[in-house]
XYZ file of N, CA, C and O in Angstrom:
704
model
N 88.795 37.980 175.151
C 87.410 38.320 175.371
C 86.661 38.558 174.073
O 85.534 38.147 173.951
N 87.297 39.248 173.173
C 86.602 39.507 171.924
C 86.344 38.230 171.157
O 85.487 38.173 170.314
N 87.064 37.174 171.464
C 86.842 35.909 170.800
C 85.569 35.239 171.279
O 85.054 34.338 170.640
N 85.016 35.625 172.480
C 83.813 35.017 173.026
C 82.549 35.519 172.327
O 81.526 34.856 172.336
N 82.618 36.723 171.763
C 81.433 37.299 171.143
C 81.280 36.799 169.707
O 82.248 36.676 168.990
N 80.048 36.583 169.295
C 79.857 36.207 167.890
C 80.113 37.424 167.004
O 79.847 38.557 167.384
N 80.605 37.146 165.839
C 80.919 38.213 164.890
C 79.622 38.801 164.327
O 78.673 38.079 164.035
N 79.571 40.133 164.166
C 78.390 40.792 163.603
C 78.291 40.444 162.123
O 79.299 40.335 161.434
N 77.078 40.263 161.618
C 76.932 39.919 160.200
C 77.375 41.091 159.328
O 77.144 42.253 159.639
N 78.031 40.757 158.243
C 78.430 41.774 157.274
C 77.247 42.084 156.363
O 76.367 41.235 156.195
N 77.216 43.264 155.754
C 76.080 43.632 154.896
C 75.836 42.622 153.784
O 74.697 42.397 153.390
N 76.886 41.985 153.261
C 76.704 41.021 152.188
C 76.011 39.757 152.681
O 75.371 39.039 151.919
N 76.160 39.456 153.987
C 75.606 38.229 154.548
C 74.128 38.370 154.920
O 73.435 37.377 155.096
N 73.648 39.618 155.051
C 72.278 39.838 155.495
C 71.341 39.615 154.316
O 71.527 40.163 153.236
N 70.317 38.831 154.508
C 69.345 38.538 153.467
C 68.126 39.422 153.694
O 67.343 39.197 154.616
N 68.007 40.477 152.881
C 66.903 41.415 153.016
C 65.881 41.082 151.939
O 66.209 41.044 150.755
N 64.655 40.840 152.333
C 63.638 40.512 151.332
C 63.307 41.748 150.492
O 63.299 42.873 150.979
N 63.060 41.534 149.187
C 62.658 42.629 148.295
C 61.203 42.962 148.553
O 60.377 42.066 148.732
N 60.884 44.257 148.585
C 59.476 44.614 148.738
C 58.702 44.096 147.524
O 59.252 43.927 146.455
N 57.438 43.867 147.723
C 56.610 43.324 146.658
C 56.591 44.263 145.459
O 56.397 45.472 145.592
N 56.823 43.741 144.278
C 56.789 44.526 143.052
C 58.064 45.292 142.775
O 58.149 46.016 141.800
N 59.085 45.189 143.632
C 60.325 45.925 143.410
C 61.104 45.267 142.281
O 61.128 44.060 142.142
N 61.723 46.104 141.467
C 62.546 45.608 140.374
C 63.964 46.082 140.583
O 64.197 47.112 141.211
N 64.879 45.339 140.044
C 66.268 45.741 140.151
C 66.514 46.943 139.252
O 66.108 46.958 138.095
N 67.146 47.946 139.779
C 67.453 49.143 139.013
C 68.930 49.100 138.667
O 69.788 49.036 139.543
N 69.198 49.129 137.394
C 70.589 49.098 136.952
C 71.002 50.498 136.529
O 70.320 51.144 135.746
N 72.079 51.000 137.078
C 72.622 52.283 136.669
C 74.126 52.240 136.823
O 74.675 51.405 137.531
N 74.752 53.159 136.144
C 76.207 53.196 136.158
C 76.665 54.548 136.676
O 76.162 55.583 136.256
N 77.585 54.539 137.604
C 78.150 55.771 138.145
C 79.432 56.061 137.369
O 80.357 55.257 137.363
N 79.478 57.208 136.658
C 80.682 57.509 135.879
C 81.872 57.823 136.784
O 81.704 58.286 137.916
N 83.065 57.558 136.262
C 84.282 57.870 137.009
C 84.485 59.369 137.137
O 84.973 59.863 138.137
N 84.092 60.117 136.100
C 84.291 61.564 136.079
C 82.942 62.243 136.291
O 82.072 62.189 135.430
N 82.765 62.894 137.414
C 81.501 63.564 137.737
C 81.514 65.044 137.387
O 80.572 65.755 137.695
N 82.556 65.522 136.725
C 82.658 66.952 136.424
C 81.538 67.425 135.502
O 81.173 68.594 135.515
N 80.986 66.537 134.695
C 79.895 66.919 133.803
C 78.641 67.347 134.541
O 77.791 68.021 133.989
N 78.522 66.953 135.794
C 77.350 67.330 136.576
C 77.403 68.780 137.035
O 76.382 69.386 137.312
N 78.605 69.343 137.149
C 78.748 70.713 137.634
C 79.185 71.682 136.547
O 79.182 72.880 136.766
N 79.572 71.195 135.386
C 80.018 72.057 134.306
C 78.813 72.776 133.711
O 77.800 72.156 133.415
N 78.944 74.079 133.536
C 77.861 74.862 132.952
C 77.649 74.454 131.502
O 78.609 74.309 130.750
N 76.394 74.254 131.144
C 76.071 73.881 129.779
C 75.952 75.133 128.924
O 75.579 76.202 129.404
N 76.254 74.981 127.649
C 76.161 76.101 126.710
C 74.690 76.469 126.521
O 73.822 75.598 126.496
N 74.400 77.757 126.399
C 73.007 78.158 126.193
C 72.505 77.729 124.817
O 73.264 77.691 123.854
N 71.228 77.402 124.759
C 70.602 77.047 123.488
C 69.839 78.235 122.901
O 69.410 78.185 121.762
N 69.682 79.293 123.690
C 69.021 80.512 123.225
C 69.530 81.680 124.058
O 69.673 81.549 125.278
N 69.804 82.800 123.400
C 70.206 84.025 124.101
C 69.407 85.183 123.511
O 69.405 85.389 122.294
N 68.720 85.911 124.390
C 67.889 87.044 123.974
C 68.278 88.255 124.807
O 68.341 88.181 126.030
N 68.515 89.382 124.125
C 68.792 90.641 124.814
C 67.519 91.488 124.736
O 67.048 91.819 123.648
N 66.955 91.794 125.893
C 65.742 92.597 125.979
C 66.162 94.055 126.127
O 66.927 94.396 127.033
N 65.685 94.896 125.210
C 66.078 96.308 125.195
C 64.850 97.204 125.321
O 63.720 96.733 125.261
N 65.121 98.511 125.430
C 64.055 99.497 125.422
C 64.003 100.219 124.077
O 63.347 101.248 123.945
N 64.690 99.679 123.078
C 64.684 100.270 121.738
C 63.277 100.141 121.175
O 62.671 99.065 121.229
N 62.760 101.233 120.601
C 61.367 101.280 120.181
C 61.024 100.346 119.024
O 59.932 99.777 118.999
N 61.937 100.163 118.064
C 61.604 99.361 116.883
C 62.642 98.272 116.630
O 63.818 98.433 116.957
N 62.183 97.223 116.008
C 63.080 96.121 115.647
C 64.073 96.569 114.574
O 65.229 96.135 114.574
N 63.651 97.456 113.671
C 64.545 97.952 112.617
C 65.735 98.702 113.210
O 66.872 98.505 112.802
N 65.460 99.557 114.182
C 66.539 100.327 114.803
C 67.498 99.405 115.561
O 68.717 99.579 115.502
N 66.969 98.402 116.251
C 67.828 97.471 116.982
C 68.668 96.638 116.015
O 69.860 96.442 116.237
N 68.064 96.176 114.929
C 68.810 95.399 113.931
C 69.925 96.253 113.325
O 71.047 95.778 113.126
N 69.642 97.506 113.069
C 70.648 98.417 112.509
C 71.787 98.631 113.508
O 72.965 98.581 113.131
N 71.457 98.852 114.758
C 72.490 99.044 115.784
C 73.341 97.787 115.924
O 74.569 97.868 116.067
N 72.714 96.640 115.856
C 73.464 95.379 115.952
C 74.341 95.155 114.723
O 75.441 94.610 114.837
N 73.878 95.583 113.566
C 74.688 95.466 112.347
C 75.941 96.329 112.474
O 77.034 95.899 112.100
N 75.800 97.537 113.020
C 76.948 98.418 113.237
C 77.924 97.778 114.229
O 79.136 97.864 114.063
N 77.389 97.094 115.238
C 78.220 96.430 116.246
C 78.722 95.058 115.776
O 79.386 94.356 116.525
N 78.365 94.690 114.554
C 78.764 93.399 113.962
C 78.237 92.209 114.757
O 78.935 91.230 114.982
N 76.976 92.330 115.190
C 76.285 91.240 115.881
C 75.255 90.638 114.943
O 74.472 91.369 114.332
N 75.243 89.330 114.833
C 74.240 88.635 114.034
C 73.041 88.324 114.914
O 73.097 87.432 115.770
N 71.964 89.085 114.726
C 70.752 88.912 115.531
C 69.528 88.954 114.638
O 69.562 89.450 113.508
N 68.450 88.447 115.180
C 67.114 88.650 114.625
C 66.399 89.525 115.634
O 66.240 89.130 116.799
N 66.010 90.726 115.219
C 65.343 91.663 116.123
C 63.832 91.463 116.012
O 63.280 91.390 114.918
N 63.200 91.362 117.177
C 61.764 91.094 117.254
C 61.099 92.265 117.971
O 61.518 92.638 119.067
N 60.045 92.838 117.373
C 59.338 93.912 118.078
C 58.516 93.353 119.234
O 58.036 92.220 119.176
N 58.408 94.145 120.294
C 57.554 93.751 121.422
C 57.077 95.024 122.123
O 57.680 96.087 121.953
N 56.029 94.919 122.923
C 55.510 96.099 123.628
C 56.485 96.700 124.643
O 56.390 97.878 124.963
N 57.432 95.907 125.147
C 58.374 96.424 126.140
C 59.647 96.974 125.507
O 60.456 97.602 126.174
N 59.843 96.745 124.227
C 61.052 97.143 123.514
C 61.500 95.988 122.639
O 61.083 94.844 122.835
N 62.336 96.278 121.690
C 62.771 95.247 120.744
C 63.654 94.208 121.430
O 64.402 94.514 122.358
N 63.561 92.982 120.953
C 64.325 91.859 121.478
C 65.365 91.459 120.447
O 65.044 91.320 119.272
N 66.598 91.271 120.877
C 67.664 90.817 119.978
C 67.919 89.341 120.268
O 68.438 88.987 121.323
N 67.541 88.481 119.331
C 67.773 87.046 119.463
C 69.083 86.756 118.748
O 69.171 86.888 117.526
N 70.092 86.395 119.502
C 71.413 86.164 118.919
C 71.434 84.889 118.101
O 70.913 83.863 118.536
N 72.052 84.965 116.933
C 72.149 83.794 116.062
C 73.072 82.735 116.662
O 72.906 81.564 116.397
N 74.056 83.175 117.435
C 74.968 82.246 118.131
C 74.743 82.433 119.637
O 75.314 83.340 120.252
N 73.926 81.564 120.224
C 73.558 81.721 121.638
C 74.735 81.753 122.604
O 74.638 82.358 123.665
N 75.849 81.138 122.242
C 77.001 81.134 123.146
C 77.638 82.510 123.263
O 78.436 82.748 124.162
N 77.276 83.424 122.370
C 77.822 84.781 122.410
C 76.905 85.756 123.134
O 76.998 86.967 122.942
N 76.036 85.238 123.995
C 75.107 86.088 124.736
C 75.776 87.196 125.524
O 75.399 88.370 125.398
N 76.785 86.891 126.355
C 77.428 87.959 127.121
C 78.085 89.027 126.237
O 77.973 90.220 126.524
N 78.730 88.613 125.153
C 79.348 89.586 124.248
C 78.275 90.441 123.572
O 78.444 91.650 123.416
N 77.167 89.814 123.202
C 76.073 90.558 122.578
C 75.441 91.545 123.534
O 75.180 92.700 123.176
N 75.190 91.115 124.763
C 74.601 92.014 125.765
C 75.541 93.174 126.060
O 75.101 94.321 126.206
N 76.835 92.890 126.137
C 77.814 93.950 126.396
C 77.813 94.963 125.248
O 77.794 96.178 125.488
N 77.809 94.468 124.013
C 77.843 95.370 122.852
C 76.581 96.220 122.766
O 76.655 97.434 122.542
N 75.417 95.602 122.952
C 74.159 96.354 122.865
C 74.075 97.367 123.999
O 73.711 98.528 123.780
N 74.438 96.965 125.207
C 74.346 97.898 126.338
C 75.343 99.047 126.200
O 75.087 100.147 126.668
N 76.457 98.791 125.556
C 77.432 99.857 125.334
C 76.901 100.869 124.311
O 77.098 102.069 124.464
N 76.209 100.369 123.301
C 75.640 101.269 122.285
C 74.499 102.113 122.853
O 74.278 103.224 122.398
N 73.786 101.576 123.830
C 72.643 102.294 124.390
C 73.019 103.233 125.530
O 72.140 103.847 126.135
N 74.272 103.343 125.851
C 74.824 104.291 126.832
C 73.919 104.602 128.022
O 73.079 105.487 127.983
N 74.117 103.862 129.068
C 73.416 104.146 130.313
C 72.041 103.518 130.433
O 71.445 103.555 131.497
N 71.517 102.965 129.354
C 70.204 102.329 129.401
C 70.424 100.836 129.640
O 71.128 100.181 128.882
N 69.856 100.293 130.699
C 70.086 98.866 130.990
C 69.410 97.953 129.974
O 68.349 98.283 129.423
N 70.030 96.815 129.734
C 69.435 95.742 128.935
C 69.484 94.480 129.791
O 70.251 94.398 130.748
N 68.657 93.517 129.435
C 68.604 92.252 130.170
C 68.944 91.122 129.199
O 68.371 91.038 128.119
N 69.875 90.297 129.619
C 70.238 89.108 128.853
C 69.529 87.910 129.467
O 69.659 87.655 130.665
N 68.772 87.202 128.637
C 68.107 85.973 129.059
C 68.732 84.822 128.278
O 68.815 84.877 127.050
N 69.198 83.813 129.002
C 69.809 82.650 128.365
C 69.084 81.387 128.829
O 68.836 81.224 130.019
N 68.756 80.529 127.847
C 68.112 79.249 128.164
C 69.168 78.154 128.094
O 69.863 78.015 127.095
N 69.294 77.416 129.178
C 70.238 76.287 129.269
C 69.506 75.089 129.842
O 69.078 75.135 130.989
N 69.372 74.039 129.059
C 68.806 72.765 129.536
C 67.556 72.970 130.389
O 67.466 72.470 131.503
N 66.604 73.724 129.892
C 65.352 73.913 130.612
C 65.391 74.950 131.712
O 64.410 75.133 132.419
N 66.500 75.656 131.867
C 66.633 76.676 132.915
C 66.890 78.023 132.244
O 67.619 78.110 131.268
N 66.299 79.071 132.779
C 66.489 80.425 132.256
C 67.340 81.213 133.251
O 67.041 81.253 134.439
N 68.399 81.851 132.732
C 69.236 82.741 133.542
C 69.026 84.163 133.035
O 68.899 84.385 131.829
N 69.008 85.125 133.941
C 68.814 86.523 133.577
C 69.894 87.377 134.230
O 70.269 87.147 135.378
N 70.397 88.356 133.474
C 71.388 89.285 134.010
C 71.161 90.668 133.412
O 70.690 90.797 132.289
N 71.506 91.693 134.184
C 71.351 93.083 133.744
C 72.709 93.627 133.318
O 73.723 93.402 133.996
N 72.726 94.343 132.204
C 73.946 94.919 131.639
C 73.758 96.408 131.421
O 72.715 96.845 130.938
N 74.791 97.189 131.779
C 74.765 98.634 131.558
C 76.159 99.063 131.121
O 77.162 98.690 131.748
N 76.236 99.836 130.058
C 77.510 100.384 129.601
C 78.558 99.339 129.250
O 79.743 99.559 129.452
N 78.116 98.198 128.759
C 79.048 97.157 128.356
C 79.487 96.229 129.475
O 80.276 95.323 129.264
N 78.960 96.425 130.686
C 79.358 95.632 131.844
C 78.152 94.906 132.444
O 77.055 95.456 132.519
N 78.407 93.701 132.911
C 77.377 92.944 133.621
C 77.255 93.541 135.017
O 78.217 93.569 135.773
N 76.074 94.025 135.362
C 75.870 94.640 136.673
C 75.477 93.636 137.733
O 76.026 93.626 138.817
N 74.469 92.801 137.403
C 73.989 91.856 138.413
C 73.137 90.781 137.762
O 72.631 90.941 136.663
N 72.999 89.680 138.494
C 72.079 88.622 138.092
C 70.701 89.004 138.592
O 70.559 89.637 139.646
N 69.702 88.607 137.841
C 68.319 88.907 138.200
C 67.538 87.604 138.339
O 67.851 86.625 137.657
N 66.504 87.593 139.183
C 65.650 86.404 139.249
C 64.840 86.295 137.948
O 64.062 87.196 137.613
N 65.044 85.215 137.217
C 64.400 85.050 135.909
C 62.880 85.097 136.024
O 62.208 85.678 135.172
N 62.330 84.522 137.075
C 60.885 84.525 137.252
C 60.321 85.929 137.372
O 59.262 86.236 136.825
N 61.045 86.792 138.059
C 60.614 88.179 138.217
C 60.697 88.919 136.885
O 59.792 89.665 136.521
N 61.764 88.688 136.138
C 61.934 89.331 134.836
C 60.819 88.903 133.892
O 60.288 89.707 133.132
N 60.461 87.634 133.945
C 59.472 87.096 133.009
C 58.031 87.283 133.465
O 57.103 86.954 132.726
N 57.819 87.838 134.659
C 56.455 87.959 135.182
C 55.563 88.828 134.305
O 54.378 88.561 134.194
N 56.112 89.819 133.666
C 55.304 90.663 132.787
C 55.782 90.610 131.350
O 55.582 91.551 130.592
N 56.412 89.517 130.986
C 57.010 89.386 129.659
C 55.944 89.309 128.573
O 54.881 88.717 128.771
N 56.240 89.895 127.417
C 55.298 89.786 126.297
C 55.250 88.344 125.783
O 56.211 87.587 125.951
N 54.136 87.967 125.161
C 53.987 86.587 124.673
C 55.106 86.147 123.724
O 55.524 84.994 123.767
N 55.603 87.043 122.888
C 56.669 86.668 121.941
C 57.918 86.203 122.686
O 58.553 85.216 122.285
N 58.269 86.872 123.767
C 59.443 86.491 124.545
C 59.228 85.140 125.224
O 60.112 84.284 125.210
N 58.053 84.935 125.794
C 57.740 83.650 126.420
C 57.799 82.521 125.391
O 58.354 81.454 125.666
N 57.221 82.755 124.215
C 57.236 81.736 123.161
C 58.653 81.378 122.751
O 58.971 80.209 122.536
N 59.514 82.383 122.645
C 60.915 82.129 122.288
C 61.626 81.309 123.366
O 62.295 80.323 123.074
N 61.482 81.737 124.613
C 62.195 81.082 125.703
C 61.714 79.657 125.955
O 62.494 78.790 126.324
N 60.443 79.413 125.737
C 59.906 78.075 125.935
C 60.154 77.178 124.722
O 59.935 75.976 124.789
N 60.592 77.787 123.620
C 60.852 77.005 122.415
C 59.585 76.665 121.650
O 59.589 75.798 120.789
N 58.481 77.356 121.962
C 57.214 77.084 121.293
C 57.194 77.583 119.854
O 56.554 76.979 118.998
N 57.873 78.704 119.614
C 57.871 79.314 118.291
C 59.299 79.696 117.906
O 59.966 80.384 118.674
N 59.757 79.259 116.732
C 61.082 79.710 116.276
C 61.024 81.199 115.919
O 59.978 81.714 115.520
N 62.149 81.876 116.055
C 62.187 83.325 115.839
C 61.701 83.702 114.436
O 61.065 84.732 114.254
N 61.966 82.892 113.450
C 61.552 83.191 112.080
C 60.054 83.222 111.874
O 59.566 83.796 110.898
N 59.297 82.614 112.782
C 57.845 82.578 112.647
C 57.147 83.727 113.382
O 55.937 83.853 113.310
N 57.905 84.546 114.092
C 57.306 85.681 114.795
C 57.071 86.823 113.811
O 57.787 86.979 112.822
N 56.096 87.640 114.122
C 55.733 88.748 113.254
C 56.682 89.932 113.415
O 57.076 90.280 114.525
N 57.080 90.542 112.299
C 57.881 91.762 112.326
C 59.366 91.578 112.569
O 60.058 92.534 112.916
N 59.894 90.373 112.385
C 61.312 90.101 112.636
C 62.173 90.783 111.573
O 61.879 90.728 110.377
N 63.246 91.446 112.035
C 64.215 92.099 111.146
C 65.590 91.565 111.510
O 65.954 91.531 112.683
N 66.360 91.150 110.513
C 67.676 90.592 110.789
C 68.779 91.619 110.547
O 68.646 92.490 109.693
N 69.836 91.489 111.315
C 71.007 92.354 111.117
C 71.990 91.706 110.151
O 72.920 92.353 109.683
N 71.777 90.436 109.836
C 72.670 89.694 108.947
C 72.531 90.234 107.530
O 71.425 90.346 107.000
N 73.657 90.590 106.933
C 73.659 91.104 105.564
C 73.315 92.574 105.448
O 73.284 93.121 104.349
N 73.058 93.235 106.558
C 72.727 94.663 106.542
C 74.037 95.449 106.473
O 74.876 95.339 107.369
N 74.227 96.203 105.383
C 75.481 96.946 105.223
C 75.577 98.060 106.265
O 74.572 98.523 106.805
N 76.788 98.483 106.516
C 77.015 99.555 107.493
C 76.314 100.843 107.060
O 75.725 101.551 107.882
N 76.345 101.140 105.761
C 75.702 102.359 105.258
C 74.195 102.311 105.446
O 73.581 103.283 105.894
N 73.591 101.174 105.096
C 72.144 101.048 105.249
C 71.771 101.098 106.733
O 70.772 101.703 107.112
N 72.573 100.471 107.576
C 72.324 100.495 109.020
C 72.361 101.928 109.547
O 71.502 102.323 110.342
N 73.342 102.692 109.097
C 73.446 104.094 109.545
C 72.243 104.909 109.065
O 71.720 105.746 109.814
N 71.780 104.660 107.832
C 70.580 105.358 107.327
C 69.350 104.995 108.160
O 68.544 105.869 108.493
N 69.205 103.705 108.472
C 68.068 103.283 109.298
C 68.101 103.943 110.672
O 67.069 104.390 111.187
N 69.285 103.993 111.265
C 69.407 104.647 112.575
C 69.055 106.123 112.503
O 68.396 106.662 113.388
N 69.486 106.785 111.439
C 69.181 108.210 111.262
C 67.676 108.416 111.106
O 67.109 109.373 111.647
N 67.006 107.528 110.377
C 65.559 107.634 110.194
C 64.813 107.466 111.514
O 63.821 108.164 111.754
N 65.284 106.572 112.356
C 64.575 106.302 113.612
C 64.893 107.304 114.703
O 64.234 107.307 115.751
N 65.879 108.150 114.482
C 66.164 109.202 115.472
C 65.182 110.364 115.352
O 65.020 111.132 116.274
N 64.571 110.493 114.197
C 63.655 111.620 113.953
C 62.383 111.503 114.705
O 61.789 110.674 115.095
């Protein structure tokens, strides 16, 4: 009985007309798709603190052996890590030094911003980046968008090359 029926056309045999103006699109599907799900390294990491001055934050980071550029802002000093891949370690170190005061780590990866809250050296929770940035100072927005390099911002203080003794003196001055 099955021999009486005509065979259904195979997809290769069907002649489908191209829509007007359509062009052939050439693309290649890689054998290994793991690159699509692998997390990309951050290109920028900023720790947002409640520290009043960039000098005090740079000094604290020097004591913690973190290489940062501290930027003053109305919400508190910002620590821009020199090595963005060390964002979690930097946030942990800064939050541990600030004992009980939360800090926020913002990381930029391939056009996406991730935000997390850190307290006492531990990551507490992820935060919605849009909510964190809703009242962000212009300097932070400029950094995250890549509009202005950290070196061009006003009042930047670096922890690089700051001796432990000088850092301790700076911290003592800012406690007064």
